[in-house]
mmCIF file of C-alpha atoms in Angstrom:
data_model
loop_
_atom_site.group_PDB
_atom_site.id
_atom_site.type_symbol
_atom_site.label_atom_id
_atom_site.label_comp_id
_atom_site.label_asym_id
_atom_site.label_seq_id
_atom_site.Cartn_x
_atom_site.Cartn_y
_atom_site.Cartn_z
ATOM 1 C CA MET A 1 55.207 18.313 -13.667
ATOM 2 C CA THR A 2 57.995 20.588 -12.620
ATOM 3 C CA ILE A 3 61.295 19.058 -11.455
ATOM 4 C CA VAL A 4 63.708 21.266 -9.566
ATOM 5 C CA PRO A 5 67.258 19.838 -9.586
ATOM 6 C CA ARG A 6 69.425 20.407 -6.548
ATOM 7 C CA LEU A 7 72.974 19.516 -5.578
ATOM 8 C CA LEU A 8 73.765 18.420 -2.065
ATOM 9 C CA VAL A 9 77.151 17.563 -0.626
ATOM 10 C CA ILE A 10 77.012 15.047 2.207
ATOM 11 C CA ALA A 11 79.543 12.964 4.086
ATOM 12 C CA GLY A 12 82.823 12.413 2.346
ATOM 13 C CA GLY A 13 82.186 15.117 -0.252
ATOM 14 C CA ILE A 14 79.608 13.080 -2.137
ATOM 15 C CA VAL A 15 77.505 15.159 -4.486
ATOM 16 C CA CYS A 16 73.877 14.120 -4.441
ATOM 17 C CA ARG A 17 71.497 15.236 -7.182
ATOM 18 C CA GLN A 18 68.121 16.034 -5.681
ATOM 19 C CA GLN A 19 64.938 16.318 -7.709
ATOM 20 C CA ILE A 20 61.873 17.799 -6.109
ATOM 21 C CA VAL A 21 58.693 16.872 -7.900
ATOM 22 C CA VAL A 22 56.351 19.800 -7.501
ATOM 23 C CA ALA A 23 53.289 18.826 -9.388
ATOM 24 C CA SER A 24 51.240 16.342 -11.304
ATOM 25 C CA PRO A 25 50.791 12.540 -11.299
ATOM 26 C CA LEU A 26 52.757 10.283 -13.606
ATOM 27 C CA PRO A 27 50.989 8.268 -16.317
ATOM 28 C CA ASP A 28 50.840 4.450 -16.268
ATOM 29 C CA ILE A 29 53.818 2.890 -17.988
ATOM 30 C CA ASP A 30 53.872 -0.738 -19.085
ATOM 31 C CA ILE A 31 56.838 -2.943 -19.857
ATOM 32 C CA ALA A 32 56.494 -4.421 -23.239
ATOM 33 C CA GLY A 33 56.500 -8.181 -23.249
ATOM 34 C CA ARG A 34 56.403 -8.456 -19.465
ATOM 35 C CA SER A 35 55.200 -11.827 -18.270
ATOM 36 C CA VAL A 36 54.697 -13.057 -14.768
ATOM 37 C CA SER A 37 53.973 -16.373 -13.109
ATOM 38 C CA SER A 38 52.051 -17.154 -9.934
ATOM 39 C CA ASP A 39 53.471 -20.564 -9.139
ATOM 40 C CA ALA A 40 56.753 -19.568 -7.555
ATOM 41 C CA ASP A 41 57.792 -19.886 -3.932
ATOM 42 C CA ALA A 42 56.865 -16.389 -2.775
ATOM 43 C CA HIS A 43 57.448 -17.144 0.860
ATOM 44 C CA GLU A 44 60.977 -18.472 0.505
ATOM 45 C CA HIS A 45 62.157 -16.350 3.437
ATOM 46 C CA GLU A 46 60.059 -15.132 6.304
ATOM 47 C CA HIS A 47 61.011 -11.504 5.547
ATOM 48 C CA HIS A 48 60.582 -11.715 1.768
ATOM 49 C CA CYS A 49 56.851 -11.246 1.386
ATOM 50 C CA TYR A 50 53.949 -9.563 3.003
ATOM 51 C CA ASP A 51 52.726 -10.994 6.268
ATOM 52 C CA ASN A 52 49.120 -11.207 5.085
ATOM 53 C CA ASP A 53 48.174 -13.505 2.262
ATOM 54 C CA ASP A 54 45.764 -11.031 0.777
ATOM 55 C CA VAL A 55 48.392 -8.451 -0.005
ATOM 56 C CA ALA A 56 51.657 -8.867 -1.840
ATOM 57 C CA SER A 57 54.307 -7.159 -3.814
ATOM 58 C CA GLY A 58 55.816 -6.457 -7.221
ATOM 59 C CA THR A 59 58.207 -4.754 -9.502
ATOM 60 C CA ALA A 60 58.099 -1.011 -9.036
ATOM 61 C CA SER A 61 55.799 1.875 -8.843
ATOM 62 C CA CYS A 62 55.588 5.625 -8.976
ATOM 63 C CA VAL A 63 53.574 7.750 -6.621
ATOM 64 C CA ALA A 64 50.714 9.001 -8.738
ATOM 65 C CA THR A 65 49.136 11.301 -6.213
ATOM 66 C CA SER A 66 50.037 14.955 -6.238
ATOM 67 C CA ILE A 67 50.774 16.897 -3.076
ATOM 68 C CA GLU A 68 47.533 18.724 -3.618
ATOM 69 C CA ASP A 69 45.678 15.409 -3.345
ATOM 70 C CA GLN A 70 47.183 14.507 0.010
ATOM 71 C CA PRO A 71 45.150 14.984 3.185
ATOM 72 C CA LYS A 72 45.935 18.232 4.895
ATOM 73 C CA THR A 73 45.070 16.912 8.348
ATOM 74 C CA PRO A 74 46.103 13.691 10.111
ATOM 75 C CA LEU A 75 44.019 10.588 9.299
ATOM 76 C CA ALA A 76 43.760 10.201 13.061
ATOM 77 C CA SER A 77 44.674 13.243 15.133
ATOM 78 C CA ALA A 78 47.522 12.990 17.602
ATOM 79 C CA SER A 79 46.813 16.297 19.301
ATOM 80 C CA ILE A 80 45.873 16.581 22.933
ATOM 81 C CA ASP A 81 43.785 19.115 24.819
ATOM 82 C CA GLY A 82 45.425 22.507 24.728
ATOM 83 C CA ASP A 83 47.849 21.552 21.933
ATOM 84 C CA ASP A 84 48.756 24.310 19.517
ATOM 85 C CA GLY A 85 48.831 21.952 16.568
ATOM 86 C CA ASP A 86 52.563 21.319 16.619
ATOM 87 C CA ASN A 87 52.046 17.976 18.413
ATOM 88 C CA ASP A 88 54.969 18.503 20.774
ATOM 89 C CA GLU A 89 53.378 16.117 23.274
ATOM 90 C CA VAL A 90 51.529 12.855 22.819
ATOM 91 C CA ASP A 91 50.464 10.012 25.074
ATOM 92 C CA ASP A 92 50.311 6.275 24.459
ATOM 93 C CA ASN A 93 46.695 6.373 23.294
ATOM 94 C CA HIS A 94 47.393 9.015 20.622
ATOM 95 C CA GLN A 95 50.556 7.253 19.534
ATOM 96 C CA ASN A 96 48.472 4.228 18.445
ATOM 97 C CA GLU A 97 46.118 6.286 16.290
ATOM 98 C CA TRP A 98 48.445 6.896 13.394
ATOM 99 C CA SER A 99 47.656 4.893 10.269
ATOM 100 C CA TRP A 100 51.280 3.885 9.607
ATOM 101 C CA ASP A 101 52.589 2.443 12.852
ATOM 102 C CA PRO A 102 56.396 2.295 13.119
ATOM 103 C CA THR A 103 56.104 -0.473 15.730
ATOM 104 C CA ALA A 104 54.108 -2.772 13.441
ATOM 105 C CA THR A 105 55.513 -5.483 11.163
ATOM 106 C CA HIS A 106 55.866 -4.043 7.633
ATOM 107 C CA PRO A 107 55.958 -5.652 4.186
ATOM 108 C CA CYS A 108 59.230 -6.589 2.529
ATOM 109 C CA THR A 109 59.199 -6.557 -1.274
ATOM 110 C CA ILE A 110 63.008 -6.389 -1.686
ATOM 111 C CA HIS A 111 64.863 -9.582 -2.497
ATOM 112 C CA ARG A 112 66.881 -10.963 0.398
ATOM 113 C CA ILE A 113 70.057 -13.053 0.269
ATOM 114 C CA SER A 114 72.392 -14.513 2.861
ATOM 115 C CA GLN A 115 76.017 -13.478 2.873
ATOM 116 C CA SER A 116 77.124 -17.059 2.145
ATOM 117 C CA GLU A 117 74.797 -17.247 -0.841
ATOM 118 C CA LEU A 118 76.063 -13.867 -2.034
ATOM 119 C CA TYR A 119 79.645 -15.170 -2.012
ATOM 120 C CA ARG A 120 78.607 -18.387 -3.720
ATOM 121 C CA LEU A 121 77.014 -16.480 -6.551
ATOM 122 C CA TYR A 122 79.457 -13.645 -7.032
ATOM 123 C CA GLY A 123 82.713 -14.918 -5.531
ATOM 124 C CA PRO A 124 84.895 -13.603 -2.676
ATOM 125 C CA GLY A 125 84.581 -9.992 -3.828
ATOM 126 C CA GLY A 126 80.890 -9.897 -2.929
ATOM 127 C CA LEU A 127 78.186 -7.922 -4.692
ATOM 128 C CA PRO A 128 79.156 -6.279 -8.014
ATOM 129 C CA ASN A 129 77.659 -3.105 -6.643
ATOM 130 C CA LEU A 130 78.677 -0.670 -9.390
ATOM 131 C CA GLU A 131 76.682 -2.788 -11.850
ATOM 132 C CA TYR A 132 73.866 -4.193 -9.748
ATOM 133 C CA PRO A 133 70.553 -2.737 -10.936
ATOM 134 C CA LEU A 134 68.190 -3.568 -8.045
ATOM 135 C CA PRO A 135 67.996 -3.015 -4.298
ATOM 136 C CA ILE A 136 68.832 -6.097 -2.256
ATOM 137 C CA ILE A 137 69.022 -7.041 1.460
ATOM 138 C CA ILE A 138 72.045 -9.026 2.668
ATOM 139 C CA TYR A 139 71.439 -10.847 5.943
ATOM 140 C CA PRO A 140 73.962 -12.657 8.133
ATOM 141 C CA ASP A 141 74.171 -16.448 8.168
ATOM 142 C CA ASP A 142 73.673 -18.505 11.259
ATOM 143 C CA VAL A 143 76.699 -18.174 13.566
ATOM 144 C CA ASN A 144 77.524 -21.854 13.030
ATOM 145 C CA GLN A 145 77.959 -21.245 9.289
ATOM 146 C CA GLN A 146 80.213 -18.211 9.511
ATOM 147 C CA GLN A 147 83.453 -20.194 9.218
ATOM 148 C CA ASN A 148 82.357 -21.359 5.780
ATOM 149 C CA ARG A 149 82.296 -17.855 4.355
ATOM 150 C CA PRO A 150 85.412 -16.507 2.637
ATOM 151 C CA HIS A 151 84.987 -13.107 4.339
ATOM 152 C CA HIS A 152 82.975 -12.530 7.430
ATOM 153 C CA ASN A 153 81.362 -9.140 7.752
ATOM 154 C CA ASP A 154 81.224 -9.210 11.530
ATOM 155 C CA ASN A 155 80.434 -5.895 13.174
ATOM 156 C CA SER A 156 79.678 -7.321 16.624
ATOM 157 C CA LYS A 157 82.617 -5.380 18.075
ATOM 158 C CA PHE A 158 81.418 -2.169 16.453
ATOM 159 C CA ALA A 159 77.893 -2.838 17.755
ATOM 160 C CA ASN A 160 79.290 -3.096 21.279
ATOM 161 C CA LEU A 161 81.170 0.174 20.839
ATOM 162 C CA THR A 162 77.997 1.987 19.730
ATOM 163 C CA THR A 163 75.459 0.984 22.352
ATOM 164 C CA TYR A 164 73.555 3.829 24.032
ATOM 165 C CA THR A 165 75.877 3.570 27.043
ATOM 166 C CA ASN A 166 79.206 2.946 25.300
ATOM 167 C CA LEU A 167 79.036 5.319 22.370
ATOM 168 C CA PRO A 168 79.886 8.504 24.310
ATOM 169 C CA THR A 169 82.873 6.807 25.954
ATOM 170 C CA ASN A 170 84.655 6.601 22.601
ATOM 171 C CA PHE A 171 84.946 10.410 22.431
ATOM 172 C CA PRO A 172 86.084 13.255 24.703
ATOM 173 C CA PRO A 173 83.684 14.631 27.313
ATOM 174 C CA ASP A 174 81.118 17.045 25.855
ATOM 175 C CA PHE A 175 81.924 15.763 22.356
ATOM 176 C CA GLN A 176 79.860 17.802 19.880
ATOM 177 C CA VAL A 177 77.785 16.433 17.007
ATOM 178 C CA THR A 178 76.275 18.398 14.122
ATOM 179 C CA LEU A 179 72.623 17.762 13.408
ATOM 180 C CA SER A 180 70.723 18.575 10.231
ATOM 181 C CA GLY A 181 67.085 18.947 9.250
ATOM 182 C CA SER A 182 65.186 15.855 8.059
ATOM 183 C CA ASP A 183 64.085 17.255 4.727
ATOM 184 C CA SER A 184 65.477 16.033 1.379
ATOM 185 C CA LEU A 185 68.114 18.755 1.273
ATOM 186 C CA SER A 186 69.161 18.369 4.955
ATOM 187 C CA THR A 187 68.843 22.102 5.456
ATOM 188 C CA HIS A 188 69.666 23.817 8.721
ATOM 189 C CA ARG A 189 72.372 22.825 11.192
ATOM 190 C CA ARG A 190 72.562 22.549 14.950
ATOM 191 C CA THR A 191 75.568 21.583 17.041
ATOM 192 C CA ILE A 192 75.058 20.045 20.521
ATOM 193 C CA PRO A 193 76.869 17.547 22.783
ATOM 194 C CA LEU A 194 76.422 13.918 21.769
ATOM 195 C CA GLN A 195 74.963 12.946 25.125
ATOM 196 C CA GLN A 196 72.386 15.722 24.889
ATOM 197 C CA TYR A 197 71.284 14.459 21.470
ATOM 198 C CA LEU A 198 70.926 10.902 22.798
ATOM 199 C CA PHE A 199 68.829 12.132 25.669
ATOM 200 C CA GLU A 200 66.649 14.316 23.425
ATOM 201 C CA ILE A 201 65.775 11.590 20.921
ATOM 202 C CA THR A 202 65.054 8.888 23.490
ATOM 203 C CA THR A 203 62.829 11.112 25.591
ATOM 204 C CA ALA A 204 61.036 13.008 22.823
ATOM 205 C CA ASN A 205 57.270 13.325 22.983
ATOM 206 C CA ASN A 206 56.725 12.548 26.624
ATOM 207 C CA GLY A 207 59.428 9.873 26.809
ATOM 208 C CA LEU A 208 58.123 7.815 23.863
ATOM 209 C CA GLY A 209 61.280 8.523 21.840
ATOM 210 C CA THR A 210 59.154 9.271 18.799
ATOM 211 C CA THR A 211 59.186 11.646 15.866
ATOM 212 C CA LEU A 212 55.635 12.417 14.662
ATOM 213 C CA PRO A 213 54.431 12.605 11.060
ATOM 214 C CA THR A 214 53.259 16.179 11.560
ATOM 215 C CA GLN A 215 56.642 17.538 12.727
ATOM 216 C CA LEU A 216 58.216 19.875 10.217
ATOM 217 C CA ALA A 217 61.332 18.427 8.644
ATOM 218 C CA ASN A 218 63.485 21.564 9.083
ATOM 219 C CA GLU A 219 62.591 21.562 12.777
ATOM 220 C CA THR A 220 63.218 17.821 13.263
ATOM 221 C CA TRP A 221 66.869 17.422 14.124
ATOM 222 C CA TYR A 222 68.624 14.314 12.902
ATOM 223 C CA PHE A 223 72.189 13.048 13.247
ATOM 224 C CA PHE A 224 73.417 11.565 9.976
ATOM 225 C CA GLY A 225 76.118 12.375 7.482
ATOM 226 C CA GLU A 226 77.941 15.017 9.515
ATOM 227 C CA THR A 227 80.650 12.501 10.430
ATOM 228 C CA HIS A 228 83.432 13.402 8.032
ATOM 229 C CA SER A 229 85.719 14.946 10.674
ATOM 230 C CA SER A 230 89.042 13.300 11.420
ATOM 231 C CA THR A 231 87.692 12.036 14.750
ATOM 232 C CA TRP A 232 84.698 10.333 13.177
ATOM 233 C CA SER A 233 86.740 9.079 10.216
ATOM 234 C CA THR A 234 89.257 7.381 12.473
ATOM 235 C CA PHE A 235 86.561 5.861 14.643
ATOM 236 C CA LEU A 236 84.643 4.427 11.670
ATOM 237 C CA HIS A 237 87.558 3.238 9.591
ATOM 238 C CA ASP A 238 89.278 1.596 12.587
ATOM 239 C CA ASN A 239 86.234 -0.274 13.814
ATOM 240 C CA TYR A 240 83.629 -0.767 11.099
ATOM 241 C CA ALA A 241 83.882 -3.762 8.713
ATOM 242 C CA LEU A 242 82.823 -2.742 5.200
ATOM 243 C CA PRO A 243 79.972 -4.457 3.326
ATOM 244 C CA PRO A 244 80.788 -7.377 1.013
ATOM 245 C CA CYS A 245 81.060 -5.469 -2.248
ATOM 246 C CA GLN A 246 83.484 -5.627 -5.157
ATOM 247 C CA SER A 247 84.311 -1.903 -5.241
ATOM 248 C CA CYS A 248 84.853 -1.589 -1.496
ATOM 249 C CA THR A 249 88.289 -3.163 -1.160
ATOM 250 C CA PRO A 250 90.311 -6.078 -2.439
ATOM 251 C CA PRO A 251 89.040 -9.151 -0.588
ATOM 252 C CA GLN A 252 92.257 -9.854 1.277
ATOM 253 C CA GLN A 253 92.506 -6.215 2.445
ATOM 254 C CA ARG A 254 88.900 -5.565 3.381
ATOM 255 C CA LEU A 255 89.835 -3.969 6.732
ATOM 256 C CA HIS A 256 92.980 -2.192 5.618
ATOM 257 C CA GLN A 257 92.600 1.467 6.466
ATOM 258 C CA GLN A 258 94.199 2.877 3.300
ATOM 259 C CA GLN A 259 91.950 0.742 1.129
ATOM 260 C CA GLN A 260 88.893 1.749 3.110
ATOM 261 C CA GLN A 261 89.484 5.422 2.355
ATOM 262 C CA ASN A 262 88.024 4.766 -1.118
ATOM 263 C CA ILE A 263 84.637 4.457 0.649
ATOM 264 C CA ALA A 264 82.826 7.352 2.309
ATOM 265 C CA LEU A 265 81.303 6.211 5.615
ATOM 266 C CA ALA A 266 78.457 8.009 7.362
ATOM 267 C CA PHE A 267 77.193 7.240 10.857
ATOM 268 C CA GLY A 268 73.673 7.981 12.002
ATOM 269 C CA ILE A 269 71.341 7.743 15.027
ATOM 270 C CA GLY A 270 67.604 8.275 15.121
ATOM 271 C CA ASN A 271 64.506 7.528 17.171
ATOM 272 C CA ILE A 272 61.104 6.012 16.288
ATOM 273 C CA GLY A 273 59.681 7.693 13.213
ATOM 274 C CA SER A 274 62.748 9.786 12.399
ATOM 275 C CA GLY A 275 64.352 9.611 8.978
ATOM 276 C CA VAL A 276 65.190 11.527 5.848
ATOM 277 C CA GLN A 277 62.584 12.485 3.243
ATOM 278 C CA TRP A 278 62.868 11.240 -0.336
ATOM 279 C CA HIS A 279 66.206 11.976 -2.027
ATOM 280 C CA ILE A 280 68.668 10.437 -4.528
ATOM 281 C CA HIS A 281 72.439 9.997 -4.778
ATOM 282 C CA GLY A 282 74.986 7.436 -5.918
ATOM 283 C CA PRO A 283 75.037 3.740 -5.014
ATOM 284 C CA GLY A 284 75.895 2.391 -1.628
ATOM 285 C CA PHE A 285 75.009 0.263 1.384
ATOM 286 C CA SER A 286 73.462 0.888 4.775
ATOM 287 C CA GLU A 287 73.845 -1.500 7.717
ATOM 288 C CA THR A 288 71.586 -1.384 10.744
ATOM 289 C CA ILE A 289 73.752 -1.729 13.871
ATOM 290 C CA HIS A 290 71.070 -1.245 16.560
ATOM 291 C CA GLY A 291 67.294 -1.191 16.193
ATOM 292 C CA LYS A 292 65.386 -1.435 12.918
ATOM 293 C CA LYS A 293 65.130 0.830 9.890
ATOM 294 C CA HIS A 294 62.430 0.776 7.167
ATOM 295 C CA TRP A 295 63.377 1.615 3.615
ATOM 296 C CA VAL A 296 61.188 2.661 0.692
ATOM 297 C CA LEU A 297 62.630 3.046 -2.795
ATOM 298 C CA TYR A 298 61.675 3.817 -6.417
ATOM 299 C CA PRO A 299 63.831 3.442 -9.545
ATOM 300 C CA PRO A 300 65.293 6.577 -11.166
ATOM 301 C CA GLU A 301 62.429 6.939 -13.645
ATOM 302 C CA CYS A 302 59.813 6.913 -10.886
ATOM 303 C CA GLU A 303 59.831 10.291 -9.179
ATOM 304 C CA PRO A 304 57.700 10.259 -6.034
ATOM 305 C CA ASN A 305 55.610 13.233 -4.987
ATOM 306 C CA TYR A 306 56.190 14.385 -1.452
ATOM 307 C CA ASP A 307 55.981 17.440 0.745
ATOM 308 C CA LEU A 308 59.440 18.947 1.149
ATOM 309 C CA ASN A 309 58.373 20.517 4.472
ATOM 310 C CA PHE A 310 57.973 17.186 6.213
ATOM 311 C CA ALA A 311 60.148 14.147 6.959
ATOM 312 C CA SER A 312 59.633 10.651 5.590
ATOM 313 C CA ARG A 313 57.067 9.486 8.157
ATOM 314 C CA HIS A 314 54.690 12.157 6.844
ATOM 315 C CA TRP A 315 54.815 10.469 3.389
ATOM 316 C CA MET A 316 54.131 7.069 4.941
ATOM 317 C CA GLU A 317 51.131 8.474 6.794
ATOM 318 C CA TYR A 318 49.498 10.499 4.020
ATOM 319 C CA SER A 319 50.671 9.025 0.687
ATOM 320 C CA TYR A 320 51.599 5.375 1.247
ATOM 321 C CA PHE A 321 48.099 4.027 1.868
ATOM 322 C CA ILE A 322 46.714 5.723 -1.254
ATOM 323 C CA LEU A 323 48.866 3.447 -3.383
ATOM 324 C CA GLU A 324 48.120 -0.093 -4.532
ATOM 325 C CA ASP A 325 49.728 -3.211 -3.044
ATOM 326 C CA TRP A 326 52.008 -5.285 -5.219
ATOM 327 C CA THR A 327 50.672 -8.603 -6.433
ATOM 328 C CA MET A 328 52.303 -11.938 -5.632
ATOM 329 C CA ASP A 329 53.081 -12.329 -9.351
ATOM 330 C CA GLU A 330 54.995 -9.077 -9.224
ATOM 331 C CA ILE A 331 57.030 -10.293 -6.263
ATOM 332 C CA GLN A 332 58.163 -13.251 -8.320
ATOM 333 C CA TYR A 333 58.773 -11.071 -11.352
ATOM 334 C CA GLU A 334 61.126 -8.907 -9.261
ATOM 335 C CA LYS A 335 62.896 -12.011 -7.899
ATOM 336 C CA ARG A 336 63.488 -13.278 -11.418
ATOM 337 C CA LYS A 337 65.153 -9.986 -12.314
ATOM 338 C CA HIS A 338 67.877 -10.772 -9.745
ATOM 339 C CA GLU A 339 68.269 -14.232 -11.281
ATOM 340 C CA GLU A 340 68.409 -12.729 -14.775
ATOM 341 C CA PHE A 341 71.179 -10.359 -13.743
ATOM 342 C CA TRP A 342 73.209 -13.194 -12.221
ATOM 343 C CA GLN A 343 72.862 -15.349 -15.374
ATOM 344 C CA ARG A 344 74.082 -12.511 -17.565
ATOM 345 C CA TRP A 345 76.855 -11.592 -15.139
ATOM 346 C CA ILE A 346 78.178 -15.142 -14.783
ATOM 347 C CA THR A 347 78.092 -15.698 -18.530
ATOM 348 C CA ARG A 348 80.099 -12.581 -19.114
ATOM 349 C CA SER A 349 82.586 -13.555 -16.390
ATOM 350 C CA GLU A 350 83.100 -17.082 -17.751
ATOM 351 C CA GLN A 351 83.696 -15.760 -21.221
ATOM 352 C CA GLN A 352 85.996 -13.046 -19.815
ATOM 353 C CA GLN A 353 84.285 -10.487 -21.926
ATOM 354 C CA GLN A 354 84.976 -6.788 -21.465
ATOM 355 C CA THR A 355 81.430 -5.757 -22.154
ATOM 356 C CA PRO A 356 79.094 -3.247 -20.550
ATOM 357 C CA PRO A 357 77.278 -4.266 -17.366
ATOM 358 C CA PRO A 358 74.374 -6.694 -17.813
ATOM 359 C CA GLN A 359 71.209 -4.750 -18.432
ATOM 360 C CA VAL A 360 68.037 -5.647 -16.559
ATOM 361 C CA GLU A 361 64.812 -3.820 -17.302
ATOM 362 C CA VAL A 362 63.234 -2.574 -14.105
ATOM 363 C CA GLY A 363 60.153 -0.657 -15.144
ATOM 364 C CA CYS A 364 57.989 1.968 -13.544
ATOM 365 C CA TYR A 365 54.364 1.491 -12.547
ATOM 366 C CA SER A 366 52.150 4.293 -11.375
ATOM 367 C CA LYS A 367 49.895 3.943 -8.355
ATOM 368 C CA ARG A 368 51.968 1.111 -6.818
ATOM 369 C CA LYS A 369 53.655 1.117 -3.435
ATOM 370 C CA PRO A 370 57.435 1.413 -3.517
ATOM 371 C CA TRP A 371 60.033 -1.272 -3.016
ATOM 372 C CA GLU A 372 60.220 -1.579 0.742
ATOM 373 C CA CYS A 373 61.719 -3.611 3.572
ATOM 374 C CA THR A 374 62.711 -3.353 7.178
ATOM 375 C CA VAL A 375 66.466 -3.741 7.721
ATOM 376 C CA HIS A 376 67.153 -5.396 11.066
ATOM 377 C CA GLU A 377 70.281 -5.433 13.201
ATOM 378 C CA GLY A 378 73.214 -6.949 11.322
ATOM 379 C CA GLU A 379 71.451 -6.669 7.941
ATOM 380 C CA ILE A 380 72.625 -4.540 5.035
ATOM 381 C CA ILE A 381 70.647 -2.948 2.217
ATOM 382 C CA TYR A 382 72.203 -2.100 -1.110
ATOM 383 C CA PHE A 383 70.650 0.930 -2.892
ATOM 384 C CA PRO A 384 71.444 1.304 -6.593
ATOM 385 C CA ASN A 385 72.638 4.449 -8.322
ATOM 386 C CA LEU A 386 70.154 7.343 -8.385
ATOM 387 C CA TRP A 387 67.301 5.370 -6.899
ATOM 388 C CA HIS A 388 64.836 7.544 -5.001
ATOM 389 C CA HIS A 389 64.628 6.447 -1.389
ATOM 390 C CA ALA A 390 63.450 7.519 2.071
ATOM 391 C CA THR A 391 64.027 5.943 5.458
ATOM 392 C CA ILE A 392 62.127 5.647 8.733
ATOM 393 C CA ASN A 393 63.777 4.488 11.961
ATOM 394 C CA LEU A 394 61.664 2.096 13.993
ATOM 395 C CA GLU A 395 63.183 2.006 17.459
ATOM 396 C CA LYS A 396 64.069 4.553 20.123
ATOM 397 C CA TYR A 397 67.762 4.029 19.573
ATOM 398 C CA THR A 398 68.407 3.132 15.944
ATOM 399 C CA VAL A 399 72.084 3.213 14.818
ATOM 400 C CA PHE A 400 73.258 2.665 11.267
ATOM 401 C CA VAL A 401 76.284 3.096 9.009
ATOM 402 C CA SER A 402 76.030 3.966 5.306
ATOM 403 C CA SER A 403 78.895 3.144 2.908
ATOM 404 C CA PHE A 404 78.903 5.264 -0.234
ATOM 405 C CA THR A 405 80.712 3.413 -2.987
#
């Protein structure tokens, strides 16, 4: 295996270390002493497990298929008569032929927790994000329970500001946005008016508003991360409520602009199937404001193989289905890791010990599907430090904000 390290600076001057895995599969790795149980409540939340009883989820996995092993042609062709192979145009019939369908319901193997439960476990500061070792989804409580929470992460105002119709009205006429390629390194740049970008993504591929798996990443323009100008910074810091995390701001000053400047915010918009190929960087959060966004993740020691020339949907189409499903036992094993961290964290807090962060063994399993989940409107995903991840937007107009902590 050859790993090529790269450095990438994205929004807010964050340096991201990229590793491109060029070659061979990883060997199976077992966790010594690992035990699992099958009698736990795997379907505690409707989004927590697979929709079908015959497939389930688990702890982690590495992609064990090399790029050379991936199919070179679509599993089901989306070309039409007279197409030159670039798949610039598709119709509804061809759209349904792809193996990984963005419009379908997808598995969720990432632990989910309500905001009120998060505050109950970790106090008014929220998630101890600089220490937390696993990805987690934070979902909003029922509106009738919001008054019981110490801090309410309510971005309903921001959601109204960022609808397809309202977003351009927040900026001057012909306001320009900078787009980047959808590959891991976000190569290439293109600057166009915001309204032109909105039109292009929602009418792409004969009005379907879709990005295809076969589209080259450096030719697939994507708006994300290039929002560190003073105009974008003011818009985001004035209107976006930060995630409930302990390093974001002091609890009583969560919306104070000067405190928020410790967090780098990045705004993004994509259409169905768009997203960024596998990459890594520091810890943070991403909230879906409009639409839905699917996330796939591997821990730092699991380096997925992928084709740098294509965006994330290509990996879902040609690599994802080669991998094994997680077992229901593994779902419960992963859930217990969250409980284990909390037990160690609360014990340390009660004893007021100045000790290193609680350590939770994650593990790396070859030939398994990644951690994955769809993040719906109003939900937030936390991604740990240096975890490999890729994203795929699932609706024509998907809007999200990432907070790099």
